[in-house]
XYZ file of C-alpha atoms in Angstrom:
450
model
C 87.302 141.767 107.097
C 90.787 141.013 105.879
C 90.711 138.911 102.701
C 92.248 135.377 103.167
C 95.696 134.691 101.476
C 96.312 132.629 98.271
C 97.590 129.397 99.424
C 100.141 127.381 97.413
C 99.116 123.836 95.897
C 101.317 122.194 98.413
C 99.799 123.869 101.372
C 96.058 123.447 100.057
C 97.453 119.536 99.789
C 98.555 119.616 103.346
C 95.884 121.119 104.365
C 93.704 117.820 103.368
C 96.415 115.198 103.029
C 95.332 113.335 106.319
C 91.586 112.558 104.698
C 93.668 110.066 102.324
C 93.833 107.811 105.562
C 90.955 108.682 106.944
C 89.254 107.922 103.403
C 91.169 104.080 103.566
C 89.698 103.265 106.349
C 85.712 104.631 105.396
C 86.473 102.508 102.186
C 87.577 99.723 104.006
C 83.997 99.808 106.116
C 81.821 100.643 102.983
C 82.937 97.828 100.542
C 83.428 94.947 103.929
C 80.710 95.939 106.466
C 77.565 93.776 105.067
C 79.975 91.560 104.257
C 81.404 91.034 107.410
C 78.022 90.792 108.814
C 76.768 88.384 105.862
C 79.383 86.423 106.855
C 79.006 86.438 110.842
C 75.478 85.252 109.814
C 72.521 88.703 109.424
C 70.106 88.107 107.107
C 69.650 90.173 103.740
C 66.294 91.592 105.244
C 68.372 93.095 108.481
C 71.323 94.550 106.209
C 69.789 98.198 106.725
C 69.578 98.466 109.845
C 73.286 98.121 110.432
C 73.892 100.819 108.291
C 71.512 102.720 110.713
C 74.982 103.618 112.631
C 77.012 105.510 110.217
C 75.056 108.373 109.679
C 73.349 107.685 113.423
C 77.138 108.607 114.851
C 77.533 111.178 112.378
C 74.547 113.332 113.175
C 75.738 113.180 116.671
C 79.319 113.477 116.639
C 80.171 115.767 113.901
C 77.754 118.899 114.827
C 79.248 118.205 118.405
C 82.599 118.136 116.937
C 82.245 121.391 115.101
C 80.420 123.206 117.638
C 83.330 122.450 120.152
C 86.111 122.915 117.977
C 84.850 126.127 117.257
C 85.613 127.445 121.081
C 89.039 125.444 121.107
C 92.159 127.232 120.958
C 94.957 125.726 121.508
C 99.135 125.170 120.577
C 97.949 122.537 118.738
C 95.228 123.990 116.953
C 91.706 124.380 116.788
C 90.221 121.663 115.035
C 93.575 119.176 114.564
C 93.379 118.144 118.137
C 90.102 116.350 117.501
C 90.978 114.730 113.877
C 94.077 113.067 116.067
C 92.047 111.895 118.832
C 89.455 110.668 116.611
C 92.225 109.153 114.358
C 93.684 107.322 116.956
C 90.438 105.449 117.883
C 89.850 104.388 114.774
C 92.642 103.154 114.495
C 92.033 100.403 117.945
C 88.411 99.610 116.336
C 89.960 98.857 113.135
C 91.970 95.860 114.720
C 88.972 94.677 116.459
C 85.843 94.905 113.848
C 87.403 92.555 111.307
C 87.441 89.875 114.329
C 84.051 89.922 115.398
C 83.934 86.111 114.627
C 86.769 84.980 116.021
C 86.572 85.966 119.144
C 84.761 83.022 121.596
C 82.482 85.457 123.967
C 79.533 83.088 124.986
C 81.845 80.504 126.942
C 83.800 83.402 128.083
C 81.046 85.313 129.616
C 78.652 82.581 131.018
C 81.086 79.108 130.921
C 81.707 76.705 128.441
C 78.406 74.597 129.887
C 76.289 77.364 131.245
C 72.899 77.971 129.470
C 73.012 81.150 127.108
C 69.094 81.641 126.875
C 68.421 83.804 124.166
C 71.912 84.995 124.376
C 73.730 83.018 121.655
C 77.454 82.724 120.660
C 75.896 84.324 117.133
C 73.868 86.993 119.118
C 77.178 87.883 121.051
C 79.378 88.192 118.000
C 76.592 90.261 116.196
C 76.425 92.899 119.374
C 80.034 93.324 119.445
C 80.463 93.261 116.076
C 77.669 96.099 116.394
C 79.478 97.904 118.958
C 82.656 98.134 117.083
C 81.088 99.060 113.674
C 79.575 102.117 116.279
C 82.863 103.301 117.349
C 84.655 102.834 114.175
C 81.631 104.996 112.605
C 82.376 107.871 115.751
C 85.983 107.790 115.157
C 85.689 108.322 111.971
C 83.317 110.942 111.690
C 85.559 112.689 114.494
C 88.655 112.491 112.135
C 86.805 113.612 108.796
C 84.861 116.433 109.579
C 88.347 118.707 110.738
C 88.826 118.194 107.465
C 86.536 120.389 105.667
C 86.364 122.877 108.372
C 90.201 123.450 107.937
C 89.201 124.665 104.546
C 85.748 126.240 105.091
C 88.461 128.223 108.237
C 91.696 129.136 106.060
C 90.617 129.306 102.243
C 89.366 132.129 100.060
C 86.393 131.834 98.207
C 88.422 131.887 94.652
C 90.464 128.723 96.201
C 87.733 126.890 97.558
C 86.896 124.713 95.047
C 90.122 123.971 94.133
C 90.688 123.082 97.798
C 87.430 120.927 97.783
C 88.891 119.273 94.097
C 92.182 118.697 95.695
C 90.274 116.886 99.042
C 87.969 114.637 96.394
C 91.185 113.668 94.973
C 92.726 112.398 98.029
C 89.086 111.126 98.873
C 88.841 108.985 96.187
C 92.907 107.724 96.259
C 92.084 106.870 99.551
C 89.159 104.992 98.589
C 90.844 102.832 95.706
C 93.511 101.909 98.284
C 91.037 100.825 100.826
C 88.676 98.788 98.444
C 91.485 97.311 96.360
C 92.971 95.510 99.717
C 90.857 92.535 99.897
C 91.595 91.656 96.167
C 94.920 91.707 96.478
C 95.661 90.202 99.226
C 93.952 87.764 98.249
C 95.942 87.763 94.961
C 99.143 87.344 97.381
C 98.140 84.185 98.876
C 96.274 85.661 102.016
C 93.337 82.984 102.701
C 89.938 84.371 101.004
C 88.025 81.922 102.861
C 87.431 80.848 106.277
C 85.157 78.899 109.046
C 81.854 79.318 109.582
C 81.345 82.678 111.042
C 84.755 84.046 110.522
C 85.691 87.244 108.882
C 88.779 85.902 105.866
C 92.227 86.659 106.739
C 92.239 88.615 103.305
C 89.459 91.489 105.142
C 91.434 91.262 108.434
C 94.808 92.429 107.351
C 92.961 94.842 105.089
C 91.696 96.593 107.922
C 94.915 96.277 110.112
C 97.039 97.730 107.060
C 94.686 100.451 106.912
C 94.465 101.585 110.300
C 98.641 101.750 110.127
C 98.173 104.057 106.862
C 95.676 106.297 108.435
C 97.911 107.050 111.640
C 100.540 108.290 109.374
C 98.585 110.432 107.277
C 97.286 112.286 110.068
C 100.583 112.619 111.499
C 101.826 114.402 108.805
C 99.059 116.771 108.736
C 99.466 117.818 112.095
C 102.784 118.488 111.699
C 102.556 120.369 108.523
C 99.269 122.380 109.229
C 99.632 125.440 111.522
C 95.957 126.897 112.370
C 95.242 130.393 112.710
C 95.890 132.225 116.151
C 91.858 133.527 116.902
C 93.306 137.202 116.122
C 93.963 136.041 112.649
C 91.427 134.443 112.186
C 88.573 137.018 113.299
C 90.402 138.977 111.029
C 90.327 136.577 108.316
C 86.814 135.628 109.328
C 84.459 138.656 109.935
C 84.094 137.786 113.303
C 84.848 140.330 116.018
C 86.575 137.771 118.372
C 87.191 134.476 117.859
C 87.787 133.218 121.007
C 84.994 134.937 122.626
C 82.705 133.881 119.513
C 78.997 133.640 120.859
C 77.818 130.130 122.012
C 76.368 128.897 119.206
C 72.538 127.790 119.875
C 71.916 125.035 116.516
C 68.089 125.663 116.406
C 69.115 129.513 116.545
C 71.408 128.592 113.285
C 69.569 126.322 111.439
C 66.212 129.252 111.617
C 69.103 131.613 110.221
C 71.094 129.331 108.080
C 70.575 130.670 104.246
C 68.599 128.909 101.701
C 71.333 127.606 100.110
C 71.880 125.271 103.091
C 68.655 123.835 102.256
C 68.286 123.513 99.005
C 71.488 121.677 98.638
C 70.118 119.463 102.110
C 67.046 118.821 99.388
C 69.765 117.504 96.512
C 71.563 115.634 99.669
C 68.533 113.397 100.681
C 68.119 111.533 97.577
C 71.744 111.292 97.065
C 72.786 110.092 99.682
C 69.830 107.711 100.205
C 70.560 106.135 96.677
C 73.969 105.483 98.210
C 73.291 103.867 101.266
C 71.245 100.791 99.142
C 74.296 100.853 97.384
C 76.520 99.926 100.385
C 74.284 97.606 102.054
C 72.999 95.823 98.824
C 75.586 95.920 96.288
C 77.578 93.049 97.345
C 74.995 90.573 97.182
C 73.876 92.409 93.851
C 77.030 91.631 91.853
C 77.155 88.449 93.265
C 73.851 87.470 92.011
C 74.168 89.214 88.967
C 77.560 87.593 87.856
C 77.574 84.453 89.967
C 73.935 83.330 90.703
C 74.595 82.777 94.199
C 74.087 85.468 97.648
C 74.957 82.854 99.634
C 77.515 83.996 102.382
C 79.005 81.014 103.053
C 80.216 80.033 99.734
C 83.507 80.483 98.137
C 81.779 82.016 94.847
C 80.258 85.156 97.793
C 83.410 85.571 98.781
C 85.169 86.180 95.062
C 82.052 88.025 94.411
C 83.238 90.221 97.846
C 86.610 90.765 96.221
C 85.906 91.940 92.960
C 82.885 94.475 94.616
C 85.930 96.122 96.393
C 87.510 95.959 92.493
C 84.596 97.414 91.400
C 84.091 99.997 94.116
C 87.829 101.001 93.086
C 86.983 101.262 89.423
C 83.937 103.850 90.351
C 86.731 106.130 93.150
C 89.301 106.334 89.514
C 85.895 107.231 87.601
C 85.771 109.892 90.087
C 88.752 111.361 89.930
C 88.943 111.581 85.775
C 85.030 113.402 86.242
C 86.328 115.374 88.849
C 88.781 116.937 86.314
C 86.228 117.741 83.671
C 83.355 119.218 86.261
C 84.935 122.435 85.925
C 85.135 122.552 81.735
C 80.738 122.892 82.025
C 81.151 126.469 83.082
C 77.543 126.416 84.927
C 78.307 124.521 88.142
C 74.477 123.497 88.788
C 74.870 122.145 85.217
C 77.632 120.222 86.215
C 76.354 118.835 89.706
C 72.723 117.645 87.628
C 74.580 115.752 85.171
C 76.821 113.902 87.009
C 74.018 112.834 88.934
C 71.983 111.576 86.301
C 74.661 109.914 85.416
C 75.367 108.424 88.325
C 71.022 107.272 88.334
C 72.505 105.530 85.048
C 75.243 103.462 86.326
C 72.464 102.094 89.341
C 70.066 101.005 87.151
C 72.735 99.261 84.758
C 73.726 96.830 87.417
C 71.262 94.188 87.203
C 71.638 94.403 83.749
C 75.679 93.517 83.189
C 76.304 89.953 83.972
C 79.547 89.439 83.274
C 82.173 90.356 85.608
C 84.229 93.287 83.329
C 80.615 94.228 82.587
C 79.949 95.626 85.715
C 82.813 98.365 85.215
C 80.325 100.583 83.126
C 77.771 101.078 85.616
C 80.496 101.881 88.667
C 82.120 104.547 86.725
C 79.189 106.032 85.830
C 78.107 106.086 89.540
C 81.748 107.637 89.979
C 80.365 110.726 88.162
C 77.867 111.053 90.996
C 80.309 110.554 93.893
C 82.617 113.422 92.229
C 80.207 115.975 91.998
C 78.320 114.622 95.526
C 82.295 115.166 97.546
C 82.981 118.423 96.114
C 80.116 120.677 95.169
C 77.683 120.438 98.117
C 80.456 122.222 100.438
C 81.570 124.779 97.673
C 78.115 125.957 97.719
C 77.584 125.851 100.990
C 80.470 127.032 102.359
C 80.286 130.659 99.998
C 76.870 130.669 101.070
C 77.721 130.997 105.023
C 80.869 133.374 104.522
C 80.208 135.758 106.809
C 78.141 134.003 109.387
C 80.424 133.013 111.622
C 80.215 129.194 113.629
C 81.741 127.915 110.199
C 82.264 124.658 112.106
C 78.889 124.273 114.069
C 77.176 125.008 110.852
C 78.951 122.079 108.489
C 78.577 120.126 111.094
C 75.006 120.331 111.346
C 75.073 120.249 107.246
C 76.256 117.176 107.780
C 72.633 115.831 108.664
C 71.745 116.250 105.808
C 73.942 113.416 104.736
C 73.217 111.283 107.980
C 69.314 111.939 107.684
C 68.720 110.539 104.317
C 70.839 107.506 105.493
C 69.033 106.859 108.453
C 65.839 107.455 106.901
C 66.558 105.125 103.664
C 68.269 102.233 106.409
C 64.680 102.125 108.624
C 62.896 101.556 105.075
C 65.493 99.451 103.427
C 63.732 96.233 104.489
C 60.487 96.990 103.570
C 61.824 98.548 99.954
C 63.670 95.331 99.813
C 60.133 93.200 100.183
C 58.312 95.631 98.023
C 61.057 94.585 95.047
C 60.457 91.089 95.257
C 62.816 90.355 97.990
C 65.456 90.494 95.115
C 68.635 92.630 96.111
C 69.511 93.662 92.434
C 65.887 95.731 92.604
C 67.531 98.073 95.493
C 69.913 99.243 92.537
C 66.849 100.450 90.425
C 64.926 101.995 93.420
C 68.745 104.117 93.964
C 68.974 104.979 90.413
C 65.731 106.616 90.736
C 66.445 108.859 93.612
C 70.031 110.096 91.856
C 67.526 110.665 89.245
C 65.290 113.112 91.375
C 68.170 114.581 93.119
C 69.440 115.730 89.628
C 66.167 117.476 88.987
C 66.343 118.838 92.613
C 69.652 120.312 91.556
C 68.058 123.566 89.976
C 66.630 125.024 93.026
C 69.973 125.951 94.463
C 70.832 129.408 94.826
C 74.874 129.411 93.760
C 76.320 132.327 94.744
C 79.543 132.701 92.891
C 83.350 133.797 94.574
């Protein structure tokens, strides 16, 4: 097996640049999702279970994705082709979601005096609202997960976790673009508030410029990325012939997957559990918290919408600065523990910082987490399967175990919720403890070192 090339900063940067778009528009759905749906009328209880189709789509999609863009050769390249087709639907959804509310179905469907039955103007605007935030979540998960193949396909071990650094970085610049939107449009004049029902003009043309960003990034990584020919990159690869690489069978791969693969999936549950009560709780958390009120359908929810998106921005920068110092610990299990704990930290401080600038401590300590959660998972899993071959089937069925947690902690969200008193500030403690447990988790991983 030939050794892979050195690769120049620039072409490690083109090599991820597109996930900067890709990451605006996952930003714009993680900080405005139980918003939008707080505002089109769910209750707290249900929040959950819409987050049940992120990681739903992504367990599907992505080990799909990377199974079949393992046996795709084309002039265009092996895994681009899908990151463009998946960019460009994500791009249509993103005009739509944001509009749920505004759009008159019921009349439109069964005539302005026909008798819905259980079918309700609300009910219709919730299912397409729930059909949207579906496709947005397959899009997306179609244009992301090219991403890290690219890498796990064309980088040397030595490189790879500067490649991984370099794809955080553009991760989490994406990510303060995307949450930063709302607030400032809002700061230009863009209405903040609107009717019963409706999604503010403020989220809508947050989503619409993001979608136009995302196309462009994506763009330019096609045309600056040229993919391997399959000669170069069974050579590359230590695979006898890539185009003729044998179907891969997933229950055949997970039996021979190395431990690694599961002892970070361990780390990955509680992780990425924690998370998902951040995304569907955290809104209503810092608007309790700071001021008194989860009431969608005030002005005060709204603000308190704004500055989450402020807030989710502050904890993306935090990520970035830990990013750089991760690799100053020397002992990268050390590092990935830490920042975790951390990250436990900054969850449990919510509830606990009621004034507005107050709430910037605990986000950028959760920004610890999210650096070492984007970038080390892959490194170790990625120079744990060099040599294995399916590099794209097997990251994409890693990438259950970032869907799994998510779907598990979404069907027990509710309950959880109840078992805290109801209270959405007590979902922050209950993720604080499982960043907590992930950190201790962190020591069973097997690193093996480029």
């Amino acid at each position: 097996m030939k050794q892979k090339p050195n690769l120049s900063f620039w072409k490690l940067w083109n090599l991820s640049f597109g996930f900067f778009g890709v990451q605006i528009a996952y930003a714009l759905q993680s900080a405005n999702i139980s918003r939008i749906f707080r505002t089109l009328g769910a209750d707290p209880h249900d929040l959950s279970f819409f987050w049940l189709l992120p990681p739903l789509m992504g367990i599907l999609v992505q080990p799909i994705v990377g199974t079949l863009s393992d046996k795709t050769w084309t002039r265009f390249g092996r895994r681009i082709p899908y990151l463009f087709i998946g960019a460009l639907v994500a791009v249509a959804v993103m005009c739509l979601l944001p509009n749920a509310g505004s759009f008159n179905f019921a009349p439109w469907l069964f005539g302005e005096d026909g008798m819905y039955g259980i079918i309700t103007t609300l009910g219709v605007t919730m299912l397409f609202g729930i059909m949207m935030l579906m496709l947005l979540d397959t899009s997306i998960n179609m244009a992301m997960q090219p991403f890290k193949m690219l890498v796990g396909d064309m980088v040397n071990e030595a490189q790879k976790a500067k490649a991984y650094s370099i794809q955080s970085f553009l991760c989490n610049a994406g990510s303060v673009v995307g949450f930063v939107f709302p607030f400032v449009f809002a700061w230009l004049g863009i209405s903040n508030v609107a009717e019963k029902g409706i999604v503010p003009d403020s989220v809508v043309w947050s989503f619409y410029i993001g979608a136009a960003i995302l196309i462009l990034c994506v763009v330019y990584t096609t045309l600056k990325v040229k993919e391997w020919s399959p000669k170069e990159y069974a050579e590359y690869n230590g695979v006898a012939d890539a185009s003729k690489e044998s179907k891969a069978n997933w229950f055949i791969l997970l039996k021979n997957a190395p431990s690694t693969f599961w002892r970070v999936g361990l780390v990955q549950f509680f992780c990425w559990s924690a998370f998902l009560y951040m995304w569907s709780y955290v809104t209503d958390s810092v608007s309790l918290t700071v001021w008194g009120t989860a009431d969608a359908e005030t002005q005060a929810y709204q603000e308190a919408g704004n500055w989450t998106g402020i807030l989710y921005a502050i904890q993306a920068m935090g990520s970035v600065a830990w990013a750089a110092l991760l690799p100053r610990f020397g002992n990268a299990k050390l590092a990935y523990s830490v920042s975790l704990l951390l990250g436990g930290l900054g969850f449990a401080l919510i509830p606990f910082c009621p004034g507005q600038y107050l709430q910037i401590i605990p986000f950028l300590l959760i920004g610890c987490a999210w650096a070492a959660m984007l970038a080390m998972p892959f490194t170790f899993v990625t120079n744990a399967l060099q040599g294995y071959g399916h590099m794209g089937a097997y990251l994409g069925l890693f990438n259950g175990t970032i869907c799994l947690p998510q779907i598990v902690a979404a069907l027990c969200g509710g309950l959880i919720l109840q078992a805290v008193g109801g209270v959405q500030t007590g979902m922050m403690l209950v993720a604080g403890g499982l960043l907590v447990v992930g950190a201790l988790c962190v020591f069973f991983i097997k690193d093996r070192k480029a």
